[in-house]
Amino acid sequence: MASAGKIGEARLVRSGAGSFALRLSCFMRVLPETNPTDWLGVDIGIVNLAADSEGHRYSGAKVECVRTEHVKTRSRLQKAASEKAKKGQRPKNIKRKLKTRSGKESRFMKDVNHRISKDLVAGAQGTGRGIALEDLQGIRGRNRLGKQTHTRVNRWAFAQLRSFVVYKALLAGVAVVFVDPRNTSRECSECAYTDKRNRKTQAEFRCLACGFTTHADLNAPCVIRKRAAVSRPIVSRPA
Ligand SMILES: [Zn+2]
């Protein structure tokens, strides 16, 4: 990965009533981007926070579990706060607890995202591969994550993982390409036949045209990988 950075300027800024934040800027050495000869397709989602075309899956189960706990605690605290308010008491302590809770939750998620993105970039670095992600710009209107998003992993966590992958790749000199995200879960990674019915269940992918069968989580990253090769053709450099 990148070598240690050099600290630039520091600024103390007010970040709310009675609290300050120290903002440090830091110069990092960015490794020169290597010309990729192949791509590691990465699908970022919810059931799996990430799955790559090598078959590595980063399950969202643990995150989901911690999150459910947080949701329970939060609603218990909120209930306690409103009961206090009804009695005309100020729920100051509870509000403080709620704030601590949400801080804990986002730190946990951030840590998970750091670890996954580090792993993904390490999987591509030094192998001659770049990383291919779905291009989610301009499709904000479409609900990529489905209805479950609100109760499950937050949108910001999903975006954070993507941005961590991108900046860690940049530091490591790993190229990143964004591919068309349409039908990545419906297209066969073997023959490119696209049909909603290829995806039999949440878990099973079976191509109606060529019979290729795999775990649905593993098909999409392979489609992403193939699209990357097309969208950014690999031209061998003259010796
Ligand atoms: Zn097929």
mmCIF file of C-alpha atoms and ligand atoms in Angstrom:
data_model
loop_
_atom_site.group_PDB
_atom_site.id
_atom_site.type_symbol
_atom_site.label_atom_id
_atom_site.label_comp_id
_atom_site.label_asym_id
_atom_site.label_seq_id
_atom_site.Cartn_x
_atom_site.Cartn_y
_atom_site.Cartn_z
ATOM 1 C CA MET A 1 0.000 0.000 0.000
ATOM 2 C CA ALA A 2 0.950 3.634 0.056
ATOM 3 C CA SER A 3 3.804 4.821 2.190
ATOM 4 C CA ALA A 4 3.180 6.999 5.217
ATOM 5 C CA GLY A 5 1.928 10.461 4.441
ATOM 6 C CA LYS A 6 3.300 13.855 5.395
ATOM 7 C CA ILE A 7 1.160 16.017 7.624
ATOM 8 C CA GLY A 8 0.102 19.278 6.036
ATOM 9 C CA GLU A 9 -1.859 22.035 7.721
ATOM 10 C CA ALA A 10 -4.077 21.654 10.783
ATOM 11 C CA ARG A 11 -7.274 23.606 11.402
ATOM 12 C CA LEU A 12 -9.463 23.710 14.443
ATOM 13 C CA VAL A 13 -13.078 24.157 13.462
ATOM 14 C CA ARG A 14 -16.223 24.474 15.496
ATOM 15 C CA SER A 15 -18.382 21.451 14.761
ATOM 16 C CA GLY A 16 -21.406 22.143 16.920
ATOM 17 C CA ALA A 17 -22.294 23.651 20.247
ATOM 18 C CA GLY A 18 -19.331 23.221 22.546
ATOM 19 C CA SER A 19 -17.417 20.840 20.307
ATOM 20 C CA PHE A 20 -14.511 21.320 17.999
ATOM 21 C CA ALA A 21 -12.905 19.200 15.339
ATOM 22 C CA LEU A 22 -9.256 19.205 14.404
ATOM 23 C CA ARG A 23 -8.885 18.855 10.650
ATOM 24 C CA LEU A 24 -5.531 17.676 9.443
ATOM 25 C CA SER A 25 -4.525 17.560 5.834
ATOM 26 C CA CYS A 26 -2.051 15.007 4.796
ATOM 27 C CA PHE A 27 0.044 14.417 1.683
ATOM 28 C CA MET A 28 0.102 10.799 0.568
ATOM 29 C CA ARG A 29 2.335 9.265 -1.997
ATOM 30 C CA VAL A 30 0.192 7.770 -4.725
ATOM 31 C CA LEU A 31 1.714 4.851 -6.600
ATOM 32 C CA PRO A 32 1.668 5.232 -10.372
ATOM 33 C CA GLU A 33 -1.277 3.439 -11.928
ATOM 34 C CA THR A 34 -0.325 0.154 -13.512
ATOM 35 C CA ASN A 35 -1.827 -0.674 -16.878
ATOM 36 C CA PRO A 36 -4.161 -3.562 -16.074
ATOM 37 C CA THR A 37 -4.112 -6.791 -18.034
ATOM 38 C CA ASP A 38 -7.288 -8.045 -16.367
ATOM 39 C CA TRP A 39 -9.987 -6.899 -13.932
ATOM 40 C CA LEU A 40 -11.254 -7.952 -10.573
ATOM 41 C CA GLY A 41 -15.019 -7.533 -10.791
ATOM 42 C CA VAL A 42 -16.546 -6.286 -7.540
ATOM 43 C CA ASP A 43 -20.247 -6.271 -6.740
ATOM 44 C CA ILE A 44 -21.216 -4.179 -3.732
ATOM 45 C CA GLY A 45 -24.530 -4.993 -2.110
ATOM 46 C CA ILE A 46 -26.364 -5.871 1.054
ATOM 47 C CA VAL A 47 -26.636 -9.622 1.521
ATOM 48 C CA ASN A 48 -23.002 -9.621 0.643
ATOM 49 C CA LEU A 49 -21.393 -6.293 1.392
ATOM 50 C CA ALA A 50 -19.070 -7.204 -1.436
ATOM 51 C CA ALA A 51 -18.406 -10.153 -3.720
ATOM 52 C CA ASP A 52 -15.569 -10.375 -6.223
ATOM 53 C CA SER A 53 -15.014 -12.322 -9.424
ATOM 54 C CA GLU A 54 -12.509 -14.563 -7.647
ATOM 55 C CA GLY A 55 -15.317 -15.956 -5.513
ATOM 56 C CA HIS A 56 -14.570 -14.011 -2.315
ATOM 57 C CA ARG A 57 -17.676 -12.942 -0.478
ATOM 58 C CA TYR A 58 -17.886 -10.530 2.416
ATOM 59 C CA SER A 59 -21.094 -11.388 4.178
ATOM 60 C CA GLY A 60 -23.301 -8.678 5.582
ATOM 61 C CA ALA A 61 -24.655 -11.023 8.269
ATOM 62 C CA LYS A 62 -22.447 -9.779 11.116
ATOM 63 C CA VAL A 63 -23.105 -6.155 10.229
ATOM 64 C CA GLU A 64 -26.807 -6.901 10.058
ATOM 65 C CA CYS A 65 -26.676 -8.504 13.496
ATOM 66 C CA VAL A 66 -24.883 -5.552 15.106
ATOM 67 C CA ARG A 67 -27.218 -3.169 13.345
ATOM 68 C CA THR A 68 -30.334 -4.938 14.625
ATOM 69 C CA GLU A 69 -28.955 -4.620 18.162
ATOM 70 C CA HIS A 70 -28.330 -0.909 17.622
ATOM 71 C CA VAL A 71 -31.854 -0.416 16.260
ATOM 72 C CA LYS A 72 -33.342 -2.127 19.326
ATOM 73 C CA THR A 73 -31.281 -0.096 21.773
ATOM 74 C CA ARG A 74 -32.067 3.096 19.921
ATOM 75 C CA SER A 75 -35.817 2.547 20.002
ATOM 76 C CA ARG A 76 -35.659 1.653 23.701
ATOM 77 C CA LEU A 77 -33.790 4.884 24.420
ATOM 78 C CA GLN A 78 -36.133 6.934 22.268
ATOM 79 C CA LYS A 79 -39.111 5.503 24.114
ATOM 80 C CA ALA A 80 -37.516 6.341 27.449
ATOM 81 C CA ALA A 81 -36.825 9.877 26.221
ATOM 82 C CA SER A 82 -40.415 10.477 25.131
ATOM 83 C CA GLU A 83 -41.738 9.124 28.444
ATOM 84 C CA LYS A 84 -39.505 11.522 30.313
ATOM 85 C CA ALA A 85 -40.653 14.365 28.094
ATOM 86 C CA LYS A 86 -44.295 13.514 28.841
ATOM 87 C CA LYS A 87 -43.570 13.880 32.548
ATOM 88 C CA GLY A 88 -42.071 17.248 31.840
ATOM 89 C CA GLN A 89 -38.509 16.075 32.513
ATOM 90 C CA ARG A 90 -35.616 16.824 30.230
ATOM 91 C CA PRO A 91 -34.271 13.641 28.641
ATOM 92 C CA LYS A 92 -30.762 15.036 28.526
ATOM 93 C CA ASN A 93 -28.902 11.883 29.551
ATOM 94 C CA ILE A 94 -30.859 9.746 27.153
ATOM 95 C CA LYS A 95 -30.140 12.118 24.300
ATOM 96 C CA ARG A 96 -26.460 11.882 25.101
ATOM 97 C CA LYS A 97 -26.668 8.084 25.121
ATOM 98 C CA LEU A 98 -28.423 8.121 21.770
ATOM 99 C CA LYS A 99 -25.671 10.245 20.301
ATOM 100 C CA THR A 100 -22.965 7.908 21.634
ATOM 101 C CA ARG A 101 -24.880 4.957 20.161
ATOM 102 C CA SER A 102 -25.050 6.382 16.675
ATOM 103 C CA GLY A 103 -21.353 7.270 16.849
ATOM 104 C CA LYS A 104 -20.528 3.696 17.799
ATOM 105 C CA GLU A 105 -22.613 2.322 14.991
ATOM 106 C CA SER A 106 -20.997 4.444 12.318
ATOM 107 C CA ARG A 107 -17.498 3.716 13.642
ATOM 108 C CA PHE A 108 -18.230 -0.001 13.486
ATOM 109 C CA MET A 109 -19.475 0.246 9.897
ATOM 110 C CA LYS A 110 -16.536 2.397 8.903
ATOM 111 C CA ASP A 111 -14.130 -0.151 10.325
ATOM 112 C CA VAL A 112 -15.834 -2.982 8.416
ATOM 113 C CA ASN A 113 -15.685 -0.950 5.212
ATOM 114 C CA HIS A 114 -12.005 -0.178 5.728
ATOM 115 C CA ARG A 115 -11.212 -3.857 6.152
ATOM 116 C CA ILE A 116 -13.205 -5.021 3.123
ATOM 117 C CA SER A 117 -11.861 -2.316 0.823
ATOM 118 C CA LYS A 118 -8.300 -2.998 1.964
ATOM 119 C CA ASP A 119 -8.767 -6.676 1.201
ATOM 120 C CA LEU A 120 -10.280 -6.043 -2.228
ATOM 121 C CA VAL A 121 -7.504 -3.679 -3.254
ATOM 122 C CA ALA A 122 -4.868 -6.098 -1.931
ATOM 123 C CA GLY A 123 -6.481 -8.796 -4.078
ATOM 124 C CA ALA A 124 -5.877 -6.728 -7.199
ATOM 125 C CA GLN A 125 -2.566 -5.057 -6.365
ATOM 126 C CA GLY A 126 0.473 -6.729 -7.828
ATOM 127 C CA THR A 127 -1.610 -9.097 -9.965
ATOM 128 C CA GLY A 128 -1.783 -6.866 -13.005
ATOM 129 C CA ARG A 129 -5.485 -6.359 -12.438
ATOM 130 C CA GLY A 130 -7.570 -3.279 -11.988
ATOM 131 C CA ILE A 131 -10.844 -3.126 -10.088
ATOM 132 C CA ALA A 132 -14.187 -2.970 -11.889
ATOM 133 C CA LEU A 133 -17.213 -1.521 -10.113
ATOM 134 C CA GLU A 134 -20.717 -0.738 -11.257
ATOM 135 C CA ASP A 135 -21.209 2.827 -12.377
ATOM 136 C CA LEU A 136 -23.965 4.124 -10.143
ATOM 137 C CA GLN A 137 -23.825 7.736 -11.293
ATOM 138 C CA GLY A 138 -27.027 8.955 -12.817
ATOM 139 C CA ILE A 139 -29.201 6.042 -11.724
ATOM 140 C CA ARG A 140 -30.116 7.495 -8.377
ATOM 141 C CA GLY A 141 -33.780 7.471 -9.305
ATOM 142 C CA ARG A 142 -33.772 3.726 -9.548
ATOM 143 C CA ASN A 143 -33.754 1.939 -6.264
ATOM 144 C CA ARG A 144 -30.693 -0.223 -6.671
ATOM 145 C CA LEU A 145 -30.892 -1.533 -3.148
ATOM 146 C CA GLY A 146 -34.564 -2.385 -2.916
ATOM 147 C CA LYS A 147 -37.062 -1.698 -0.184
ATOM 148 C CA GLN A 148 -35.063 -3.304 2.580
ATOM 149 C CA THR A 149 -32.543 -0.471 2.575
ATOM 150 C CA HIS A 150 -34.151 1.574 5.302
ATOM 151 C CA THR A 151 -34.141 -1.106 7.934
ATOM 152 C CA ARG A 152 -30.905 -2.642 6.779
ATOM 153 C CA VAL A 153 -27.510 -1.299 5.884
ATOM 154 C CA ASN A 154 -27.714 2.398 5.306
ATOM 155 C CA ARG A 155 -27.187 3.972 1.969
ATOM 156 C CA TRP A 156 -24.238 5.915 3.294
ATOM 157 C CA ALA A 157 -22.508 2.685 4.308
ATOM 158 C CA PHE A 158 -22.884 1.347 0.796
ATOM 159 C CA ALA A 159 -21.505 4.565 -0.713
ATOM 160 C CA GLN A 160 -18.711 4.636 1.858
ATOM 161 C CA LEU A 161 -17.490 1.166 0.882
ATOM 162 C CA ARG A 162 -17.380 2.206 -2.771
ATOM 163 C CA SER A 163 -15.459 5.366 -2.012
ATOM 164 C CA PHE A 164 -12.984 3.498 0.217
ATOM 165 C CA VAL A 165 -12.308 0.992 -2.576
ATOM 166 C CA VAL A 166 -11.727 3.841 -5.030
ATOM 167 C CA TYR A 167 -9.344 5.865 -2.875
ATOM 168 C CA LYS A 168 -7.374 2.867 -1.613
ATOM 169 C CA ALA A 169 -7.010 1.676 -5.210
ATOM 170 C CA LEU A 170 -5.790 5.120 -6.226
ATOM 171 C CA LEU A 171 -3.145 5.106 -3.478
ATOM 172 C CA ALA A 172 -2.048 1.601 -4.444
ATOM 173 C CA GLY A 173 -1.766 2.364 -8.156
ATOM 174 C CA VAL A 174 -4.640 0.006 -8.984
ATOM 175 C CA ALA A 175 -6.792 1.174 -11.893
ATOM 176 C CA VAL A 176 -10.548 1.476 -11.322
ATOM 177 C CA VAL A 177 -13.132 1.275 -14.054
ATOM 178 C CA PHE A 178 -16.893 1.799 -13.771
ATOM 179 C CA VAL A 179 -19.160 -0.329 -15.913
ATOM 180 C CA ASP A 180 -22.810 -0.200 -16.960
ATOM 181 C CA PRO A 181 -24.754 -1.577 -13.971
ATOM 182 C CA ARG A 182 -27.834 -2.687 -15.895
ATOM 183 C CA ASN A 183 -28.817 -6.352 -15.539
ATOM 184 C CA THR A 184 -25.557 -7.454 -13.958
ATOM 185 C CA SER A 185 -27.524 -9.945 -11.874
ATOM 186 C CA ARG A 186 -29.588 -11.243 -14.814
ATOM 187 C CA GLU A 187 -26.907 -11.657 -17.434
ATOM 188 C CA CYS A 188 -25.080 -14.962 -17.756
ATOM 189 C CA SER A 189 -21.372 -14.457 -17.109
ATOM 190 C CA GLU A 190 -20.595 -17.306 -19.515
ATOM 191 C CA CYS A 191 -22.695 -16.606 -22.617
ATOM 192 C CA ALA A 192 -24.131 -13.115 -21.901
ATOM 193 C CA TYR A 193 -27.742 -14.296 -22.301
ATOM 194 C CA THR A 194 -29.888 -11.951 -20.225
ATOM 195 C CA ASP A 195 -33.154 -13.026 -18.665
ATOM 196 C CA LYS A 196 -34.854 -12.305 -15.357
ATOM 197 C CA ARG A 197 -35.562 -16.032 -15.084
ATOM 198 C CA ASN A 198 -31.841 -16.848 -15.143
ATOM 199 C CA ARG A 199 -31.924 -15.932 -11.518
ATOM 200 C CA LYS A 200 -34.029 -18.706 -10.098
ATOM 201 C CA THR A 201 -33.806 -17.649 -6.459
ATOM 202 C CA GLN A 202 -31.867 -15.104 -4.439
ATOM 203 C CA ALA A 203 -29.036 -17.629 -4.290
ATOM 204 C CA GLU A 204 -29.179 -19.624 -7.507
ATOM 205 C CA PHE A 205 -28.221 -18.555 -10.998
ATOM 206 C CA ARG A 206 -28.984 -20.914 -13.856
ATOM 207 C CA CYS A 207 -28.688 -19.701 -17.436
ATOM 208 C CA LEU A 208 -31.694 -20.638 -19.570
ATOM 209 C CA ALA A 209 -29.588 -20.518 -22.730
ATOM 210 C CA CYS A 210 -26.369 -22.366 -21.886
ATOM 211 C CA GLY A 211 -27.248 -24.081 -18.610
ATOM 212 C CA PHE A 212 -24.372 -22.437 -16.705
ATOM 213 C CA THR A 213 -25.115 -22.733 -12.984
ATOM 214 C CA THR A 214 -23.484 -20.855 -10.134
ATOM 215 C CA HIS A 215 -24.244 -19.020 -6.934
ATOM 216 C CA ALA A 216 -26.022 -15.799 -7.915
ATOM 217 C CA ASP A 217 -23.578 -13.789 -5.783
ATOM 218 C CA LEU A 218 -20.716 -15.009 -7.904
ATOM 219 C CA ASN A 219 -22.276 -14.427 -11.290
ATOM 220 C CA ALA A 220 -22.656 -10.636 -11.039
ATOM 221 C CA PRO A 221 -18.989 -9.856 -10.226
ATOM 222 C CA CYS A 222 -17.964 -12.001 -13.216
ATOM 223 C CA VAL A 223 -20.321 -10.038 -15.473
ATOM 224 C CA ILE A 224 -18.801 -6.811 -14.094
ATOM 225 C CA ARG A 225 -15.327 -8.152 -14.859
ATOM 226 C CA LYS A 226 -16.287 -8.999 -18.453
ATOM 227 C CA ARG A 227 -17.879 -5.601 -19.013
ATOM 228 C CA ALA A 228 -14.717 -3.912 -17.794
ATOM 229 C CA ALA A 229 -12.668 -5.720 -20.420
ATOM 230 C CA VAL A 230 -15.047 -4.437 -23.099
ATOM 231 C CA SER A 231 -15.452 -0.891 -21.782
ATOM 232 C CA ARG A 232 -11.728 -0.400 -21.415
ATOM 233 C CA PRO A 233 -10.052 -2.702 -23.908
ATOM 234 C CA ILE A 234 -6.662 -3.877 -22.811
ATOM 235 C CA VAL A 235 -4.149 -2.831 -25.372
ATOM 236 C CA SER A 236 -0.772 -4.413 -24.966
ATOM 237 C CA ARG A 237 1.910 -1.798 -24.945
ATOM 238 C CA PRO A 238 4.653 -2.003 -27.524
ATOM 239 C CA ALA A 239 7.766 -3.492 -25.984
HETATM 240 ZN ZN ZN B 1 -25.342 -18.692 -20.371
#
